[in-house]
Amino acid sequence: MSASGRPGGAADGGREATRAGQRVARGATGRAETPGPGEEPQHEPHPRHGGERIGRPREGGGPGGGRSWPRGGEPGGTVPEQSPPHGGRSAVPDAPHAGVSRAAAGETTGAPVPGPAGPPPARSAHPGESGEVAAARQAGGDRLRFIGAATRRIARGIDLDEIVLGLCRATVPTFADAILVYLRDPLPVGDERPTGPVVLRLRRTDRIPEEPDTNGGRLPMLPAQPDLGPAMGGSAAELAEVQPGGPLAEVLRGVRPLFGEAQAARTALPELLGPDPRLPGGHRVILAPLRGRRRVIGAAVFLRRPDRPAFEPDDLLVAAQLATHTALGVDKAVLYGREAYIADALQRTMLPDSLPQPTGVRLASRYLPAAETARVGGDWYDAIPLPGSRVALVVGDVMGHSMTSAAIMGQLRTTAQTLAGLDLPPQEVLHHLDEQAQRLGTDRMATCMYAVYDPVAHRITIANAGHPPPVMLHRGGRAEVLRVPSGAPIGVGGVDFEAVELDAPAGATLVLYTDGLVESRIRDVWTGIEQLRERLAETARLTGPNPPPLEPMCDEVLDMLGPGDRDDDIALLAARFDGIAPSDVAYWYLDPKAQTAGQARRLARRALARWGLDELTDQLELLVSEVVTNAVRYAERPITLRLLRTDVLRCEVGDDVPQLPRLRQARPSDEGGRGLYLVNRMARRWGATRLSMGKVVWFELSMPPGVQRR
């Protein structure tokens, strides 16, 4: 193989290597002297980063009087000092180029950098190769290693700011003394076509600190200020509107980087840097367009001070590589940010905006997304009012972290709300959810806890589908993990679910949660459940005999999470059972007869007199008469009439007819059809709910002024 990598003889290889070296030598660290017979090339020492300022010409340097490519670490790293091993003249003197050393990509090669007392450089591996060609080969390799290290640093960024910062840190001070990065405002996303004029906003600047001040220290870095100082061209514009057909638009359309001395760049730079940029003369400015996948998204300006060597022609290739990798990274970051925003908004939209306020129970909830790398999940919670002042409490977790999981979660939550409206038992709700998950796909699995609380009976019915068990915090401060059959997850199919009925005394708190709260990489689920129980008991001890407030209690529960516990998203639902006292409930069974409406009016009047709500008697009698009359007309079994006194007066009439009444405008010739119209006009709220064995029509009346709410 020849030096260029193609098969050939030794003579052809030498000629090809010579031509390649001549092409690369223009961007190398200067021309090298050809070593004499038996001599080996030697290197001059590099300036120490903390001593002589980077880029300052040295006396006795090479033809350009500048510095060679720095050695050591990534771009922007410290430049270690080296001395000639034999005290002679270096075969590769310093040249007017601020490039990169062989160790600029040290993280790839892993080769140690020789120290000042290291052995002399080895003889060239290519016999017959001149010192000039060897120096050109070394300079080309240094440049490639710098590009590799710089692009890796840029690629490490995840969001927009990290990518732009990676470009700045990779190029300053190794490649340039200062950089300005302009991006479109707003940045286009994907295939969307932005409207209006193209505006570039100065996203970030970076530069080498100025000379030491009078105290001997260095001025701080100015990463976000456009002021580059007089030596670097003064101030840069914050916003630049690209005029269609103007010089800057033409340069951006051309894609290739240009020297600042080029005619196109010289007319385009004032649009970015202002009308009087005062840029350093010579090839010390490079204007590089940033082109993404489909369009130009910005521009980068690389600058060197007047006392520094000018850019070489090969530096245009370096700037092009840096600009390309930065633009593609920005493109991907914008797409990733939009996708994460859509997924997060989708999931939060599917969660309830606010919880209802049913009678006899107080609710509080929390939702926390997972870590930044997996923000999207399938956890959800819900509280659904049911007939008879009952409430359904639901917490579920769809397996996986993706937009698909969030979509499946939304479908299951909607299905659970529909099934709850049918007033099905909890085990039947889970059974139908299991069937729905199987229809969505064979791999759609989720866990779910479904509970129904009855404030009148002070009982709660719970069914579980593979979910962590709930925790009950009693009024005295005792926290108890409820024994609920675990069941199989939703989506397995062919599994029966079992429901248990438990006491729900007034003052107790039921805590439902997803496994992200109690399980992580550093603890198993049962350890987390025990920690949750202890945290609830400890929180209850702080408030003594009274139960702790719900909102602070939820915050205390989430505080149990450690730094390594955010592997999954978390849904938390807490329900404080207040119940409804038996003295605030009046309940009757009535036969469906013609005289039932009058009987219902008399019973309602007596209940209001017992509660001291005589002001509502006329209003309640009228509405009860209309609703009971409609129920008696079609019912075949006894109807139910129930009055509940809470913060409102609620009346419920149940029958065995599943058809729900609809509000309609009666015609003048109709003898009926005005009952619900009166209910709609006089009641605070009203509604009808279908049950498994009929329906319930209910309405609420506001309490009279001066009556203390219960």
XYZ file of C-alpha atoms in Angstrom:
710
model
C 0.000 0.000 0.000
C 1.229 3.494 -0.838
C 1.203 6.434 1.537
C -2.103 7.553 0.061
C -3.774 4.242 0.814
C -3.863 2.932 -2.828
C -1.859 0.014 -4.124
C 1.283 0.992 -5.900
C 5.037 0.848 -5.959
C 7.374 2.570 -3.595
C 8.116 5.321 -6.076
C 4.451 5.980 -6.786
C 3.738 5.933 -3.067
C 6.444 8.468 -2.398
C 5.227 10.791 -5.137
C 1.626 10.467 -3.990
C 2.616 11.127 -0.371
C 4.598 14.161 -1.482
C 1.619 15.585 -3.351
C -0.683 14.911 -0.384
C 1.768 16.519 1.981
C 1.980 19.605 -0.183
C -1.788 19.937 -0.156
C -2.055 19.587 3.629
C 1.082 21.557 4.446
C -0.674 24.778 3.677
C -2.680 24.327 6.886
C 0.149 22.794 8.894
C 2.239 24.381 11.535
C 4.820 25.711 9.158
C 7.374 24.290 6.782
C 9.716 21.720 8.200
C 13.364 21.404 7.453
C 14.440 18.162 5.919
C 16.525 16.284 8.478
C 19.956 15.252 7.454
C 21.103 11.669 7.203
C 20.801 9.902 10.536
C 18.993 12.848 12.099
C 15.529 12.674 13.540
C 12.994 15.532 13.543
C 12.835 17.475 16.754
C 10.127 19.813 18.097
C 10.230 23.244 19.637
C 8.583 23.752 22.978
C 4.973 24.927 23.049
C 3.984 27.973 25.100
C 2.410 27.186 28.434
C -1.280 28.115 28.580
C -0.955 29.988 31.828
C 2.270 31.786 30.874
C 2.585 33.304 27.422
C -0.891 34.111 26.165
C -2.290 31.735 23.577
C -1.606 32.890 20.075
C 0.979 35.563 21.029
C 3.926 35.513 18.586
C 7.131 34.280 20.105
C 10.541 35.649 19.386
C 12.668 33.261 17.455
C 9.663 31.366 16.191
C 9.091 29.903 12.814
C 8.286 31.733 9.647
C 4.855 32.793 10.903
C 5.984 33.629 14.388
C 2.890 31.928 15.771
C 2.212 28.782 17.795
C 1.942 25.223 16.660
C -1.110 23.008 17.238
C -1.449 22.637 21.036
C -0.862 19.269 22.593
C -3.020 17.628 25.196
C -6.657 16.871 25.828
C -9.727 18.062 24.024
C -10.126 21.365 22.183
C -9.833 24.172 24.618
C -7.685 22.163 27.035
C -4.435 23.128 28.688
C -1.352 23.151 26.499
C 1.560 21.418 28.246
C 5.015 22.796 27.843
C 7.535 20.748 25.876
C 11.172 21.317 25.206
C 13.417 20.089 22.418
C 14.826 16.739 23.443
C 18.287 17.446 22.090
C 18.371 21.217 22.376
C 18.595 21.653 18.628
C 16.359 23.457 16.191
C 12.978 21.892 15.710
C 12.368 20.223 12.411
C 8.814 21.564 12.585
C 9.040 25.216 13.645
C 6.030 27.200 14.811
C 3.827 28.443 11.996
C 1.055 30.998 11.721
C -1.713 28.636 12.620
C -3.783 28.078 15.754
C -4.600 24.466 15.101
C -4.787 21.319 17.212
C -2.203 18.909 18.570
C -1.876 15.193 18.088
C -3.329 14.843 21.562
C -6.335 17.015 20.805
C -8.235 13.796 20.245
C -6.509 12.000 23.069
C -9.775 10.533 24.268
C -9.857 8.480 21.064
C -6.294 7.316 20.789
C -5.577 7.104 24.480
C -1.863 7.557 23.799
C 0.041 9.456 26.492
C 1.604 12.741 25.554
C 5.393 12.704 26.013
C 6.642 15.001 28.735
C 9.490 17.442 28.504
C 12.027 14.715 29.235
C 10.491 12.191 26.868
C 12.407 10.361 24.170
C 12.999 11.980 20.806
C 10.322 11.468 18.155
C 10.574 8.206 16.312
C 11.781 7.992 12.721
C 9.064 8.243 10.106
C 7.257 5.008 9.439
C 7.432 5.674 5.700
C 10.955 5.083 4.376
C 12.186 7.686 1.991
C 9.692 10.293 3.160
C 11.021 13.820 3.518
C 10.723 15.854 6.663
C 8.368 18.302 4.934
C 5.988 15.532 3.965
C 6.174 14.066 7.477
C 5.338 17.446 8.972
C 2.422 17.851 6.584
C 1.212 14.373 7.427
C 1.430 15.142 11.142
C -0.401 18.469 10.717
C -3.164 16.769 8.735
C -3.522 14.105 11.397
C -3.626 16.753 14.121
C -6.381 18.550 12.275
C -8.416 15.387 11.861
C -8.020 14.517 15.528
C -9.134 18.008 16.504
C -12.245 17.701 14.339
C -12.999 14.316 15.875
C -12.665 15.577 19.430
C -14.633 18.763 18.687
C -17.524 16.925 17.023
C -17.696 14.479 19.918
C -17.938 17.392 22.309
C -20.711 18.931 20.244
C -22.556 15.616 19.963
C -22.607 15.186 23.740
C -25.166 17.972 24.011
C -28.811 16.984 24.336
C -30.622 20.301 24.245
C -29.991 23.406 22.208
C -27.909 25.278 24.771
C -25.603 22.313 25.410
C -24.900 21.880 21.691
C -24.080 25.549 21.130
C -21.968 25.627 24.285
C -20.117 22.521 23.057
C -19.245 24.332 19.818
C -17.951 27.355 21.716
C -15.880 25.342 24.177
C -14.444 23.172 21.409
C -13.234 26.061 19.259
C -12.112 28.671 21.799
C -9.187 29.014 22.284
C -7.900 26.062 20.227
C -9.245 27.104 16.844
C -10.300 30.717 17.314
C -10.002 33.517 19.824
C -13.716 34.288 19.706
C -16.902 32.885 18.211
C -20.390 34.220 17.642
C -23.258 31.796 17.038
C -26.437 33.072 15.389
C -29.588 30.951 15.108
C -32.918 31.581 13.449
C -35.618 32.994 15.688
C -37.853 31.068 15.845
C -36.115 27.878 14.833
C -38.091 25.856 12.278
C -39.192 22.410 13.403
C -39.142 19.422 11.059
C -40.766 20.079 7.693
C -42.663 23.199 8.686
C -42.105 26.204 6.465
C -41.584 29.361 8.491
C -43.418 32.465 7.374
C -42.238 36.013 7.475
C -38.683 37.357 7.266
C -35.706 35.291 8.374
C -34.336 36.710 11.629
C -31.062 35.577 13.187
C -30.610 36.015 16.936
C -27.222 36.016 18.657
C -27.506 32.826 20.696
C -24.072 32.778 22.327
C -20.610 34.312 22.170
C -17.350 33.141 23.639
C -13.830 34.521 23.617
C -10.412 34.297 25.231
C -10.060 36.598 28.256
C -8.374 39.920 27.670
C -4.905 40.816 28.909
C -4.278 40.587 32.673
C -5.578 43.599 34.552
C -3.614 45.722 36.967
C -4.133 43.199 39.749
C -2.570 40.439 37.744
C -5.805 38.498 37.237
C -7.663 37.782 34.048
C -10.961 39.249 33.036
C -13.841 36.755 33.253
C -15.229 34.905 30.278
C -18.197 36.609 28.671
C -20.205 33.673 27.358
C -23.430 35.551 26.727
C -22.357 39.123 25.990
C -22.048 40.363 22.439
C -19.325 42.850 23.363
C -16.059 41.410 22.063
C -13.876 44.366 22.869
C -12.118 46.706 20.443
C -9.520 44.119 19.436
C -12.242 41.678 18.393
C -14.457 43.966 16.405
C -16.474 45.725 19.087
C -20.128 44.939 19.688
C -22.237 42.484 17.707
C -25.890 42.913 16.863
C -28.393 40.926 18.918
C -30.839 40.544 16.027
C -30.146 40.493 12.321
C -32.903 40.363 9.720
C -31.743 38.602 6.578
C -32.848 40.660 3.605
C -34.112 38.513 0.695
C -31.553 38.648 -2.072
C -29.095 40.517 0.137
C -25.414 39.670 0.687
C -26.028 37.665 3.854
C -28.807 35.681 2.211
C -26.496 34.811 -0.664
C -23.737 33.663 1.690
C -26.145 31.524 3.684
C -27.509 30.014 0.498
C -24.003 29.111 -0.614
C -23.478 26.968 2.529
C -19.659 26.964 2.298
C -17.610 28.944 4.861
C -15.849 32.072 3.622
C -12.938 34.156 4.819
C -13.914 37.564 6.080
C -11.740 39.134 3.375
C -13.826 37.568 0.609
C -16.053 40.011 -1.225
C -19.291 38.141 -0.387
C -18.417 37.848 3.303
C -17.182 41.448 3.514
C -20.596 42.704 2.400
C -22.553 40.157 4.457
C -20.837 40.561 7.840
C -22.192 44.088 8.494
C -25.707 42.595 8.521
C -24.635 40.388 11.431
C -22.168 42.578 13.307
C -23.520 46.027 12.600
C -22.600 48.646 10.003
C -19.094 49.206 11.413
C -17.826 45.833 12.672
C -14.101 46.882 12.759
C -12.946 43.331 12.116
C -9.262 42.346 12.198
C -7.555 42.409 8.803
C -6.258 39.436 6.923
C -7.729 35.965 7.005
C -8.694 36.242 10.646
C -12.461 35.943 10.235
C -14.445 32.960 8.951
C -18.178 33.172 8.270
C -19.700 29.690 8.304
C -23.400 29.082 7.566
C -25.135 26.533 9.801
C -27.233 24.292 7.600
C -29.537 21.659 9.053
C -31.204 18.843 7.205
C -33.388 20.996 4.987
C -32.515 24.641 5.451
C -29.992 27.090 6.838
C -30.705 27.632 10.525
C -28.024 30.168 11.393
C -24.403 31.223 11.066
C -21.175 31.079 13.055
C -18.386 33.681 12.978
C -14.870 32.606 14.009
C -12.393 35.402 14.812
C -8.716 35.731 15.655
C -6.992 38.762 17.107
C -4.749 40.895 14.927
C -1.711 39.733 16.881
C -2.517 36.116 16.031
C -1.669 34.196 12.871
C -4.288 34.232 10.174
C -6.490 31.275 9.271
C -5.155 28.824 6.703
C -7.191 27.663 3.696
C -7.623 24.226 5.248
C -9.261 25.900 8.241
C -12.282 26.479 6.025
C -12.725 22.696 5.968
C -12.456 22.600 9.758
C -15.069 25.360 10.086
C -17.334 23.533 7.644
C -17.171 20.339 9.703
C -17.872 22.177 12.954
C -20.780 24.070 11.395
C -22.289 20.925 9.867
C -22.197 18.913 13.085
C -23.554 21.852 15.100
C -26.418 22.472 12.682
C -27.445 18.824 12.582
C -27.278 18.671 16.382
C -29.454 21.783 16.671
C -31.930 20.275 14.206
C -32.217 17.095 16.255
C -32.429 19.008 19.532
C -35.328 21.084 18.218
C -37.135 17.968 16.991
C -36.500 16.197 20.292
C -37.705 19.200 22.259
C -40.898 19.417 20.211
C -41.547 15.683 20.588
C -40.964 15.821 24.344
C -43.261 18.842 24.621
C -46.021 17.124 22.634
C -45.726 13.928 24.666
C -45.736 15.814 27.960
C -48.679 17.974 26.896
C -50.523 14.884 25.655
C -50.095 13.101 28.945
C -51.006 16.089 31.104
C -54.067 16.772 28.943
C -55.276 13.245 29.581
C -54.962 13.747 33.334
C -57.795 15.618 35.112
C -57.316 19.368 35.313
C -58.988 19.442 38.706
C -60.584 16.929 41.001
C -64.325 16.972 41.732
C -65.644 17.835 45.177
C -68.101 15.043 45.955
C -70.119 14.974 49.132
C -68.489 13.304 52.117
C -64.924 13.044 50.792
C -62.005 15.421 50.202
C -59.439 14.707 47.515
C -55.832 15.684 46.725
C -53.509 14.452 43.986
C -49.979 14.723 42.663
C -48.322 13.752 39.400
C -44.570 13.734 38.767
C -43.020 12.776 35.413
C -40.010 10.509 35.330
C -36.425 11.682 34.807
C -35.582 13.934 31.853
C -34.576 10.927 29.761
C -37.993 9.284 30.152
C -40.537 12.005 30.833
C -43.424 10.233 29.121
C -45.246 7.482 30.980
C -48.633 5.869 31.389
C -49.605 6.675 34.982
C -53.028 8.197 35.614
C -55.502 8.905 38.393
C -59.144 9.861 38.438
C -62.088 10.592 40.752
C -65.559 10.021 39.270
C -68.792 11.022 41.072
C -71.395 8.234 41.140
C -75.113 8.148 42.001
C -76.007 8.163 45.647
C -73.209 10.607 46.558
C -70.657 7.868 45.997
C -67.299 8.415 44.283
C -65.034 6.102 42.281
C -61.279 6.421 42.933
C -59.007 5.127 40.152
C -55.219 4.872 39.840
C -53.522 3.043 36.958
C -50.147 2.525 35.309
C -49.606 1.516 31.682
C -46.328 -0.322 31.221
C -43.638 1.482 29.223
C -42.362 5.033 28.698
C -43.395 6.306 25.283
C -46.070 8.277 23.514
C -47.782 4.936 22.863
C -48.013 4.362 26.613
C -49.531 7.815 27.076
C -52.051 7.144 24.306
C -53.028 3.762 25.780
C -53.392 5.445 29.162
C -55.824 7.962 27.683
C -57.936 5.222 26.129
C -58.079 3.179 29.321
C -58.949 6.247 31.392
C -61.790 7.119 29.036
C -63.027 3.528 29.167
C -62.920 3.574 32.989
C -64.960 6.785 33.064
C -67.570 5.266 30.748
C -67.802 2.070 32.791
C -68.062 4.068 36.017
C -71.020 5.949 34.544
C -72.798 2.620 34.172
C -72.380 2.097 37.923
C -70.807 -1.335 37.482
C -69.183 -3.094 40.435
C -65.389 -2.574 40.679
C -64.549 -6.130 39.590
C -66.745 -5.724 36.505
C -65.039 -2.457 35.630
C -61.619 -4.169 35.717
C -62.962 -7.059 33.647
C -64.126 -4.719 30.883
C -60.854 -2.768 31.058
C -59.027 -6.062 30.559
C -61.082 -6.773 27.448
C -60.453 -3.275 26.123
C -56.677 -3.632 26.621
C -56.709 -6.897 24.666
C -58.539 -5.200 21.799
C -55.858 -2.498 21.719
C -53.084 -5.086 21.276
C -51.617 -8.239 22.696
C -48.780 -6.390 24.437
C -50.910 -3.634 26.000
C -50.691 -4.247 29.718
C -51.446 -2.049 32.711
C -52.096 -2.231 36.427
C -55.116 -0.570 37.995
C -56.783 -0.021 41.360
C -60.516 0.769 41.317
C -62.341 1.704 44.541
C -65.881 2.960 45.223
C -66.564 4.918 48.420
C -70.073 5.254 49.872
C -70.208 8.150 52.364
C -73.624 7.123 53.677
C -72.664 3.516 54.481
C -69.073 4.477 55.413
C -67.831 1.554 53.328
C -65.379 1.207 50.462
C -65.263 -1.538 47.824
C -61.866 -2.160 46.177
C -60.769 -4.340 43.253
C -57.137 -4.683 42.173
C -55.461 -5.615 38.881
C -51.788 -6.202 39.702
C -51.365 -2.814 41.385
C -49.468 -2.036 44.621
C -51.845 -2.216 47.616
C -53.339 1.010 49.030
C -52.444 2.399 52.451
C -55.087 3.514 54.946
C -54.133 6.196 57.468
C -56.572 6.011 60.378
C -57.624 8.970 62.481
C -55.480 7.936 65.448
C -52.286 7.975 63.321
C -52.038 4.238 62.544
C -51.052 3.517 58.931
C -52.200 0.182 57.526
C -51.420 -1.565 54.240
C -54.803 -2.917 53.139
C -55.094 -6.574 52.280
C -56.518 -6.504 48.778
C -56.209 -9.459 46.358
C -53.562 -8.450 43.841
C -55.104 -10.023 40.746
C -53.493 -10.079 37.300
C -52.591 -6.961 35.291
C -55.044 -5.613 32.755
C -54.379 -7.105 29.325
C -53.508 -10.646 30.441
C -56.992 -11.918 29.668
C -59.031 -14.775 31.053
C -58.550 -13.755 34.699
C -61.323 -13.117 37.219
C -61.028 -10.090 39.469
C -62.132 -10.089 43.083
C -63.493 -7.160 45.079
C -63.367 -6.698 48.853
C -65.539 -4.410 50.987
C -63.881 -2.644 53.919
C -64.814 -0.100 56.557
C -64.038 3.512 55.732
C -64.477 5.373 59.033
C -64.776 9.146 59.139
C -61.390 10.850 59.427
C -59.479 8.027 57.706
C -57.377 8.694 54.603
C -56.934 6.299 51.694
C -53.691 6.708 49.718
C -53.565 5.258 46.188
C -50.308 5.463 44.210
C -48.344 3.960 41.331
C -45.208 1.855 41.650
C -42.926 4.774 40.758
C -43.401 6.038 44.334
C -42.271 2.841 46.079
C -40.013 1.029 43.596
C -36.695 2.019 42.029
C -33.313 0.600 41.100
C -32.085 0.948 44.677
C -35.078 -0.535 46.545
C -37.702 -3.192 45.938
C -41.423 -2.521 45.996
C -42.168 -3.943 49.453
C -39.375 -1.922 51.025
C -40.847 1.178 49.415
C -44.364 0.336 50.640
C -43.069 -0.021 54.188
C -41.278 3.344 53.890
C -44.507 4.903 52.644
C -46.434 3.483 55.611
C -43.843 4.816 58.049
C -43.834 8.242 56.384
C -47.634 8.501 56.673
C -47.556 7.472 60.325
C -44.787 9.985 61.051
C -46.730 12.747 59.311
C -49.852 11.910 61.343
C -47.911 12.155 64.604
C -47.062 15.769 63.823
C -50.733 16.801 63.904
C -51.708 14.839 67.006
C -55.278 13.541 67.223
C -56.408 15.438 64.125
C -55.678 13.961 60.697
C -52.986 15.832 58.732
C -54.101 18.238 55.991
C -54.236 16.525 52.613
C -52.078 18.852 50.519
C -49.094 19.012 52.929
C -49.428 15.271 53.478
C -49.014 14.621 49.736
C -45.901 16.804 49.715
C -44.489 14.891 52.678
C -45.066 11.610 50.860
C -43.190 12.802 47.780
C -40.293 13.984 49.956
C -39.480 10.357 50.698
C -38.053 10.060 47.190
C -34.264 10.027 46.998
C -31.958 11.125 44.148
C -32.042 7.673 42.543
C -35.766 7.066 42.982
C -37.063 8.875 39.885
C -36.934 5.975 37.429
C -40.664 6.092 36.718
C -43.464 8.612 36.695
C -45.609 8.875 39.811
C -49.338 9.312 40.313
C -50.690 9.862 43.822
C -54.350 10.166 44.913
C -55.360 10.762 48.539
C -58.984 10.644 49.752
C -60.043 11.878 53.202
C -63.300 10.204 54.262
C -65.681 12.595 56.009
C -68.815 10.587 55.385
C -72.400 11.677 55.877
C -73.917 11.275 59.354
C -77.103 9.163 59.611
C -78.910 12.171 61.057
C -78.357 13.993 57.733
C -79.970 11.256 55.642
C -83.683 10.592 55.017
C -84.530 7.482 52.944
C -87.891 5.956 51.863
C -89.252 3.205 49.611
C -92.475 4.205 47.811
C -94.896 2.071 45.823
C -95.524 3.260 42.264
C -99.134 4.402 42.723
C -101.077 7.502 41.816
C -100.987 8.722 45.414
C -97.168 8.383 45.667
C -96.429 11.960 44.600
C -98.516 13.390 47.458
C -96.919 10.974 49.911
C -93.438 12.070 48.755
C -94.314 15.731 49.319
C -95.459 15.063 52.892
C -92.300 13.041 53.723
C -90.051 15.746 52.316
C -91.881 18.449 54.285
C -91.383 16.560 57.567
C -87.665 16.054 56.895
C -87.120 19.756 56.218
C -88.970 20.660 59.401
C -86.706 18.313 61.381
C -83.594 19.921 59.884
C -84.836 23.472 60.288
C -84.965 24.138 56.537
C -88.570 25.291 56.269
C -87.557 28.016 53.795
C -86.966 25.325 51.170
C -90.285 23.532 51.673
C -92.267 25.012 48.772
C -89.401 24.685 46.313
C -88.588 21.110 47.340
C -92.220 19.940 47.299
C -92.714 21.197 43.743
C -89.587 19.557 42.371
C -90.074 16.287 44.285
C -93.640 16.060 42.968
C -92.484 16.441 39.340
C -89.627 13.915 39.569
C -91.627 11.306 41.518
C -94.566 11.640 39.101
C -92.271 10.812 36.163
C -90.840 7.810 38.034
C -94.281 6.457 39.028
C -95.574 6.690 35.470
C -93.181 4.014 34.141
C -91.832 2.105 37.207
C -92.960 -1.415 38.017
C -91.066 -1.874 41.298
C -90.967 0.404 44.345
C -89.136 3.676 43.821
C -86.644 5.215 46.254
C -86.576 8.756 47.634
C -83.524 10.006 49.517
C -82.668 13.420 50.948
C -79.106 14.317 51.943
C -78.226 17.376 54.011
C -74.616 18.472 53.510
C -73.417 21.843 52.237
C -76.393 21.582 49.836
C -79.731 19.801 49.980
C -79.659 16.868 47.579
C -82.694 14.861 46.492
C -82.391 11.491 44.678
C -85.262 9.530 43.116
C -84.509 6.038 41.811
C -86.609 3.631 39.726
C -86.187 0.462 37.658
C -86.536 2.105 34.217
C -83.156 2.446 32.431
C -84.258 5.172 29.974
C -82.855 8.556 31.003
C -85.136 11.619 30.900
C -84.263 14.381 28.464
C -84.979 18.049 28.795
C -87.263 19.299 26.016
C -89.399 22.330 25.312
C -93.081 21.431 25.609
C -95.530 22.746 23.037
C -98.528 24.838 24.166
C -100.900 21.976 23.365
C -98.948 19.382 25.428
C -100.412 18.360 28.782
C -97.020 17.265 30.197
C -93.315 17.559 29.504
C -92.702 20.566 31.744
C -91.453 18.781 34.853
C -87.746 18.704 33.954
C -88.012 22.241 32.640
C -89.026 23.364 36.139
C -86.229 21.308 37.701
C -83.697 22.863 35.324
C -84.854 26.406 36.152
C -85.204 26.092 39.944
C -82.483 23.605 40.987
C -78.865 24.498 41.604
C -77.784 21.403 39.636
C -79.521 18.299 38.368
C -78.731 15.139 36.441
C -79.654 11.541 35.696
C -77.450 8.456 35.930
C -78.151 5.000 34.584
C -77.697 2.125 37.024
C -77.345 -1.591 36.415
C -80.994 -2.009 37.492
C -82.566 1.311 36.463
C -81.655 4.961 36.950
C -81.410 7.789 39.470
C -82.614 11.345 38.849
C -81.195 13.877 41.292
C -81.165 17.601 41.912
C -79.573 19.983 44.451
C -80.864 23.093 46.192
C -78.661 25.733 47.773
C -78.901 26.214 51.506
C -80.754 29.321 52.728
C -78.636 32.261 53.881
C -77.571 32.019 57.500
C -77.727 28.217 57.650
C -74.422 26.766 58.811
C -72.902 24.382 56.309
C -72.139 20.913 57.519
